[in-house]
């Protein structure tokens, strides 16, 4: 339960504010307040220091790779007040930092986000950056990509950037999420190559077939939903909750995907902590559980080829 934290502890009195002068001072102050409040991380950072850097530097319109010498630059009074206001909101409201800055990074790209969408954080970003090698040998041969449950559009838009010859379809059941995704398509100037569909998974996509289908669908189990930290409770439940075992959407994707993949195509789906439940339900299916180089990116992402999906189609269709 969120404990009561007085404004005095977050916004120091004027005499103390006068002691906070430099960028380094405010980063240290933010870290101390975050540690004191026991915040939960996981929306692009995993510790108090990186969280403070993301919040404070963004408020000053500074890049994350600034010269260390800038840390000793003094801040203007209005800059100090803005930083203190953001620290207060982060601590008191437990809002994820990207909802305060309206920016999240994915596959090396900046995305606009607000509370209509989940904050991008999928390890699939690493696969996109590597153009899905070794499963895709020649990125120039990828013509059609589908991003199911697109949310902010980060996966589909990143694919459009890393597969410059591909046409991308991106679907989501949420009209609000698609409005955010369109903002990001315009930001990255790929609106002519990314088509958005308001759709329950494949429902509104017609008969198109794809070289690559990627999905980061809802996959949080009922037990996990009941224990979500407050930061995650600010995200749309529609993008998280996936039934008792967290597999409601993954099962439907497995059942329907064979009809939408080209013969050489691949399916990549993130199921997070529901990985064990899925593997136990289908012990004979040769899921390739992918590993990631970047620590903290997480796991729970499987890959299946069109051939493997077709071979086990009756198994998936018979699942409850």
Protein backbone atom coordinates (compact mmCIF):
# COMPACT_ATOMS: atom_id res chain seq x y z
CA UNK A 1 0.00 0.00 0.00
CA UNK A 2 1.29 3.49 -0.88
CA UNK A 3 2.60 5.09 2.25
CA UNK A 4 2.01 8.76 2.95
CA UNK A 5 5.02 10.91 2.08
CA UNK A 6 4.94 14.57 3.01
CA UNK A 7 5.62 17.22 0.40
CA UNK A 8 8.34 18.57 2.67
CA UNK A 9 10.34 15.39 2.21
CA UNK A 10 10.07 15.61 -1.57
CA UNK A 11 10.19 19.37 -2.14
CA UNK A 12 12.86 20.69 0.22
CA UNK A 13 12.43 24.06 1.99
CA UNK A 14 13.86 27.07 0.18
CA UNK A 15 16.99 27.18 2.32
CA UNK A 16 17.71 23.56 1.38
CA UNK A 17 16.82 24.17 -2.26
CA UNK A 18 19.51 26.81 -2.30
CA UNK A 19 22.00 24.04 -1.57
CA UNK A 20 20.86 22.10 -4.65
CA UNK A 21 22.54 23.95 -7.47
CA UNK A 22 23.99 21.62 -10.10
CA UNK A 23 22.71 18.84 -12.30
CA UNK A 24 24.73 16.44 -10.18
CA UNK A 25 22.96 17.74 -7.04
CA UNK A 26 19.52 17.06 -8.48
CA UNK A 27 20.43 13.61 -9.75
CA UNK A 28 21.68 12.71 -6.27
CA UNK A 29 18.57 14.22 -4.68
CA UNK A 30 16.27 12.24 -7.00
CA UNK A 31 18.09 8.98 -6.28
CA UNK A 32 17.79 9.56 -2.54
CA UNK A 33 14.06 10.28 -2.77
CA UNK A 34 13.44 7.25 -5.00
CA UNK A 35 15.36 5.00 -2.64
CA UNK A 36 13.57 6.43 0.39
CA UNK A 37 10.17 5.85 -1.23
CA UNK A 38 10.97 2.28 -2.29
CA UNK A 39 9.88 2.78 -5.87
CA UNK A 40 9.44 -0.11 -8.29
CA UNK A 41 11.27 0.03 -11.62
CA UNK A 42 10.89 -1.90 -14.85
CA UNK A 43 9.69 0.68 -17.39
CA UNK A 44 12.98 1.14 -19.16
CA UNK A 45 15.22 1.18 -16.08
CA UNK A 46 15.90 -1.24 -13.24
CA UNK A 47 17.50 1.00 -10.60
CA UNK A 48 17.14 4.39 -8.91
CA UNK A 49 20.15 6.01 -10.63
CA UNK A 50 19.05 5.20 -14.20
CA UNK A 51 15.52 6.28 -13.29
CA UNK A 52 16.82 9.63 -12.03
CA UNK A 53 18.94 10.11 -15.15
CA UNK A 54 15.95 9.42 -17.42
CA UNK A 55 13.69 11.82 -15.54
CA UNK A 56 16.10 14.68 -14.87
CA UNK A 57 17.91 14.77 -18.22
CA UNK A 58 14.66 14.63 -20.15
CA UNK A 59 13.28 17.58 -18.18
CA UNK A 60 16.37 19.56 -19.20
CA UNK A 61 16.19 18.43 -22.86
CA UNK A 62 19.59 16.81 -22.52
CA UNK A 63 20.70 13.52 -24.15
CA UNK A 64 21.71 10.58 -21.97
CA UNK A 65 25.24 10.59 -23.36
CA UNK A 66 26.18 14.08 -22.17
CA UNK A 67 29.75 14.85 -21.16
CA UNK A 68 30.35 14.22 -17.43
CA UNK A 69 31.53 17.84 -17.15
CA UNK A 70 27.92 18.98 -17.66
CA UNK A 71 26.96 17.37 -14.37
CA UNK A 72 28.50 20.33 -12.57
CA UNK A 73 26.55 22.93 -14.53
CA UNK A 74 24.24 25.07 -12.39
CA UNK A 75 20.52 24.95 -13.09
CA UNK A 76 18.15 27.86 -13.56
CA UNK A 77 15.41 28.39 -10.93
CA UNK A 78 12.63 27.29 -13.31
CA UNK A 79 14.60 24.16 -14.22
CA UNK A 80 15.00 23.26 -10.56
CA UNK A 81 11.27 23.68 -9.91
CA UNK A 82 10.38 21.47 -12.91
CA UNK A 83 12.70 18.71 -11.74
CA UNK A 84 11.32 18.85 -8.20
CA UNK A 85 7.76 18.68 -9.55
CA UNK A 86 8.57 15.55 -11.58
CA UNK A 87 10.32 13.89 -8.64
CA UNK A 88 7.25 14.62 -6.50
CA UNK A 89 4.89 13.09 -9.08
CA UNK A 90 7.09 10.01 -9.54
CA UNK A 91 7.16 9.37 -5.78
CA UNK A 92 3.66 10.34 -4.71
CA UNK A 93 1.68 9.00 -7.66
CA UNK A 94 3.99 6.06 -8.47
CA UNK A 95 3.68 6.98 -12.15
CA UNK A 96 6.18 5.27 -14.47
CA UNK A 97 8.76 7.80 -15.62
CA UNK A 98 7.81 7.44 -19.33
CA UNK A 99 4.30 8.62 -18.49
CA UNK A 100 5.82 11.75 -16.96
CA UNK A 101 8.28 12.41 -19.79
CA UNK A 102 6.05 10.99 -22.55
CA UNK A 103 9.08 9.24 -23.98
CA UNK A 104 10.28 5.64 -24.06
CA UNK A 105 13.15 4.10 -25.99
CA UNK A 106 12.84 0.88 -28.00
CA UNK A 107 15.32 -0.59 -30.49
CA UNK A 108 17.31 2.62 -30.37
CA UNK A 109 14.27 4.73 -31.27
CA UNK A 110 12.32 7.28 -29.23
CA UNK A 111 8.56 6.71 -28.88
CA UNK A 112 5.80 8.92 -27.55
CA UNK A 113 3.84 7.17 -24.78
CA UNK A 114 1.02 7.98 -22.38
CA UNK A 115 -1.32 5.93 -20.23
CA UNK A 116 -3.30 4.71 -23.26
CA UNK A 117 -0.51 2.22 -23.99
CA UNK A 118 1.96 -0.01 -22.21
CA UNK A 119 5.45 1.41 -21.81
CA UNK A 120 7.70 -0.30 -24.44
CA UNK A 121 10.17 -2.67 -22.77
CA UNK A 122 10.09 -5.91 -24.73
CA UNK A 123 13.32 -7.86 -25.33
CA UNK A 124 12.04 -8.28 -28.90
CA UNK A 125 13.79 -4.96 -29.53
CA UNK A 126 17.11 -6.80 -29.61
CA UNK A 127 15.80 -9.23 -32.24
CA UNK A 128 14.65 -6.36 -34.44
CA UNK A 129 18.01 -4.59 -34.13
CA UNK A 130 19.68 -7.81 -35.32
CA UNK A 131 17.07 -8.23 -38.10
CA UNK A 132 16.09 -11.60 -36.62
CA UNK A 133 19.33 -13.27 -37.63
CA UNK A 134 20.02 -16.13 -38.02
CA UNK A 135 16.37 -17.04 -38.70
CA UNK A 136 16.17 -14.39 -41.41
CA UNK A 137 19.25 -14.55 -43.62
CA UNK A 138 18.51 -11.62 -45.93
CA UNK A 139 16.53 -8.70 -44.47
CA UNK A 140 15.96 -7.26 -47.94
CA UNK A 141 13.78 -10.27 -48.78
CA UNK A 142 11.27 -9.49 -46.00
CA UNK A 143 8.26 -8.02 -47.76
CA UNK A 144 5.40 -8.23 -45.23
CA UNK A 145 5.54 -7.97 -41.43
CA UNK A 146 2.67 -8.18 -38.96
CA UNK A 147 2.77 -6.71 -35.46
CA UNK A 148 -0.11 -8.09 -33.40
CA UNK A 149 -1.19 -6.13 -30.29
CA UNK A 150 0.89 -3.19 -31.43
CA UNK A 151 0.11 -0.81 -28.55
CA UNK A 152 2.38 2.22 -29.01
CA UNK A 153 3.42 0.82 -32.39
CA UNK A 154 6.99 0.32 -31.25
CA UNK A 155 7.49 -3.17 -32.68
CA UNK A 156 5.86 -2.49 -36.04
CA UNK A 157 7.52 0.89 -36.49
CA UNK A 158 10.93 -0.45 -35.47
CA UNK A 159 10.49 -3.25 -38.03
CA UNK A 160 9.72 -0.65 -40.70
CA UNK A 161 12.99 1.10 -39.84
CA UNK A 162 15.13 -2.05 -39.73
CA UNK A 163 13.45 -3.71 -42.74
CA UNK A 164 13.36 -0.75 -45.15
CA UNK A 165 11.76 -2.72 -48.00
CA UNK A 166 8.96 -4.23 -45.91
CA UNK A 167 5.33 -3.24 -45.65
CA UNK A 168 4.13 -3.51 -42.05
CA UNK A 169 0.63 -4.18 -40.74
CA UNK A 170 -0.02 -3.40 -37.06
CA UNK A 171 -3.20 -4.38 -35.25
CA UNK A 172 -4.66 -3.62 -31.85
CA UNK A 173 -8.12 -3.96 -30.35
CA UNK A 174 -7.75 -0.56 -28.65
CA UNK A 175 -8.59 2.54 -30.69
CA UNK A 176 -6.80 4.62 -28.03
CA UNK A 177 -3.61 2.63 -28.46
CA UNK A 178 -3.78 3.00 -32.24
CA UNK A 179 -4.06 6.77 -31.86
CA UNK A 180 -0.73 6.72 -30.01
CA UNK A 181 0.79 4.37 -32.58
CA UNK A 182 -0.13 6.76 -35.40
CA UNK A 183 1.66 9.59 -33.56
CA UNK A 184 4.78 7.43 -33.53
CA UNK A 185 4.49 6.45 -37.18
CA UNK A 186 4.45 10.15 -38.08
CA UNK A 187 7.36 10.82 -35.71
CA UNK A 188 9.48 8.24 -37.52
CA UNK A 189 8.15 9.08 -40.99
CA UNK A 190 6.97 5.56 -41.78
CA UNK A 191 3.25 6.31 -42.08
CA UNK A 192 3.36 5.28 -45.74
CA UNK A 193 4.68 1.80 -44.86
CA UNK A 194 2.83 0.98 -41.64
CA UNK A 195 -0.88 0.20 -41.87
CA UNK A 196 -2.91 0.20 -38.66
CA UNK A 197 -5.94 -2.01 -38.05
CA UNK A 198 -8.39 -1.91 -35.18
CA UNK A 199 -8.65 -5.66 -34.80
CA UNK A 200 -8.99 -8.46 -32.29
CA UNK A 201 -5.75 -10.21 -33.25
CA UNK A 202 -6.12 -11.39 -36.90
CA UNK A 203 -9.85 -10.71 -37.20
CA UNK A 204 -9.75 -7.64 -39.48
CA UNK A 205 -6.67 -8.51 -41.52
CA UNK A 206 -8.23 -10.33 -44.46
CA UNK A 207 -6.21 -13.01 -46.26
CA UNK A 208 -2.77 -11.38 -46.21
CA UNK A 209 0.23 -13.63 -45.59
CA UNK A 210 3.43 -12.54 -43.87
CA UNK A 211 7.13 -13.33 -43.83
CA UNK A 212 7.27 -12.39 -40.16
CA UNK A 213 4.59 -12.22 -37.46
CA UNK A 214 5.60 -10.69 -34.15
CA UNK A 215 3.45 -10.25 -31.07
CA UNK A 216 3.85 -8.94 -27.56
CA UNK A 217 0.29 -9.72 -26.47
CA UNK A 218 -1.20 -9.54 -22.96
CA UNK A 219 0.36 -12.41 -20.98
CA UNK A 220 0.01 -11.61 -17.28
CA UNK A 221 -1.66 -14.39 -15.29
CA UNK A 222 -4.45 -13.82 -12.77
CA UNK A 223 -2.05 -14.41 -9.86
CA UNK A 224 0.47 -11.90 -11.23
CA UNK A 225 -2.26 -9.32 -11.91
CA UNK A 226 -3.27 -9.50 -8.25
CA UNK A 227 0.28 -8.67 -7.16
CA UNK A 228 1.28 -5.98 -9.67
CA UNK A 229 3.29 -3.12 -8.16
CA UNK A 230 1.55 0.25 -8.24
CA UNK A 231 3.65 1.53 -11.14
CA UNK A 232 2.30 -1.24 -13.37
CA UNK A 233 -1.27 -0.62 -12.27
CA UNK A 234 -1.18 2.69 -14.14
CA UNK A 235 -0.87 0.80 -17.42
CA UNK A 236 -4.02 -0.27 -19.33
CA UNK A 237 -5.29 -3.58 -17.95
CA UNK A 238 -6.34 -4.48 -21.50
CA UNK A 239 -2.68 -4.74 -22.45
CA UNK A 240 -1.70 -6.94 -19.51
CA UNK A 241 -4.35 -9.40 -18.34
CA UNK A 242 -4.48 -12.76 -20.14
CA UNK A 243 -6.58 -15.09 -18.03
CA UNK A 244 -5.78 -17.62 -15.35
CA UNK A 245 -2.50 -18.90 -16.80
CA UNK A 246 -1.60 -15.82 -18.85
CA UNK A 247 -2.04 -17.76 -22.11
CA UNK A 248 -5.42 -16.64 -23.46
CA UNK A 249 -3.92 -14.61 -26.31
CA UNK A 250 -0.88 -16.77 -26.99
CA UNK A 251 -3.12 -19.80 -27.56
CA UNK A 252 -5.31 -17.93 -30.03
CA UNK A 253 -2.23 -16.71 -31.90
CA UNK A 254 -0.86 -20.26 -32.14
CA UNK A 255 -4.18 -21.51 -33.44
CA UNK A 256 -4.63 -18.81 -36.07
CA UNK A 257 -1.10 -17.88 -37.16
CA UNK A 258 -0.57 -20.79 -39.62
CA UNK A 259 -3.20 -19.28 -41.93
CA UNK A 260 -1.29 -15.98 -42.10
CA UNK A 261 2.33 -17.09 -42.48
CA UNK A 262 4.12 -17.64 -45.77
CA UNK A 263 5.70 -21.12 -46.12
CA UNK A 264 9.13 -19.78 -45.09
CA UNK A 265 7.73 -17.42 -42.44
CA UNK A 266 8.40 -17.27 -38.70
CA UNK A 267 6.29 -16.43 -35.66
CA UNK A 268 7.79 -14.66 -32.64
CA UNK A 269 5.68 -14.21 -29.49
CA UNK A 270 6.47 -12.91 -26.03
CA UNK A 271 4.74 -14.68 -23.13
CA UNK A 272 6.91 -13.53 -20.22
CA UNK A 273 6.51 -15.51 -17.03
CA UNK A 274 3.84 -17.65 -18.70
CA UNK A 275 6.64 -19.48 -20.54
CA UNK A 276 6.53 -22.43 -18.13
CA UNK A 277 2.76 -22.84 -18.40
CA UNK A 278 2.94 -22.82 -22.21
CA UNK A 279 5.81 -25.31 -22.39
CA UNK A 280 4.00 -27.64 -19.99
CA UNK A 281 0.77 -27.46 -21.98
CA UNK A 282 2.55 -28.37 -25.23
CA UNK A 283 5.51 -30.58 -24.26
CA UNK A 284 5.95 -31.96 -27.80
CA UNK A 285 6.07 -28.58 -29.53
CA UNK A 286 9.68 -27.56 -30.29
CA UNK A 287 9.47 -23.96 -29.08
CA UNK A 288 12.73 -22.07 -29.55
CA UNK A 289 13.03 -20.01 -26.36
CA UNK A 290 15.23 -17.11 -27.32
CA UNK A 291 18.11 -15.72 -25.30
CA UNK A 292 19.15 -12.07 -25.15
CA UNK A 293 22.50 -10.37 -24.74
CA UNK A 294 21.34 -7.33 -22.82
CA UNK A 295 20.92 -8.01 -19.11
CA UNK A 296 17.52 -7.03 -17.82
CA UNK A 297 15.76 -7.46 -21.15
CA UNK A 298 13.94 -10.46 -19.77
CA UNK A 299 12.92 -13.58 -21.63
CA UNK A 300 9.83 -15.63 -22.26
CA UNK A 301 9.97 -15.13 -26.05
CA UNK A 302 9.48 -18.10 -28.36
CA UNK A 303 9.98 -18.62 -32.08
CA UNK A 304 8.28 -21.16 -34.32
CA UNK A 305 8.61 -21.61 -38.07
CA UNK A 306 5.63 -21.89 -40.38
CA UNK A 307 6.54 -25.53 -40.88
CA UNK A 308 6.53 -26.23 -37.14
CA UNK A 309 3.21 -24.45 -36.68
CA UNK A 310 1.62 -26.43 -39.49
CA UNK A 311 2.92 -29.71 -38.07
CA UNK A 312 1.36 -29.01 -34.67
CA UNK A 313 -1.73 -27.17 -35.84
CA UNK A 314 -4.16 -29.85 -34.67
CA UNK A 315 -2.51 -29.80 -31.24
CA UNK A 316 -3.06 -26.06 -30.92
CA UNK A 317 -6.61 -26.19 -32.27
CA UNK A 318 -7.49 -28.86 -29.72
CA UNK A 319 -6.32 -26.71 -26.79
CA UNK A 320 -8.95 -25.17 -24.56
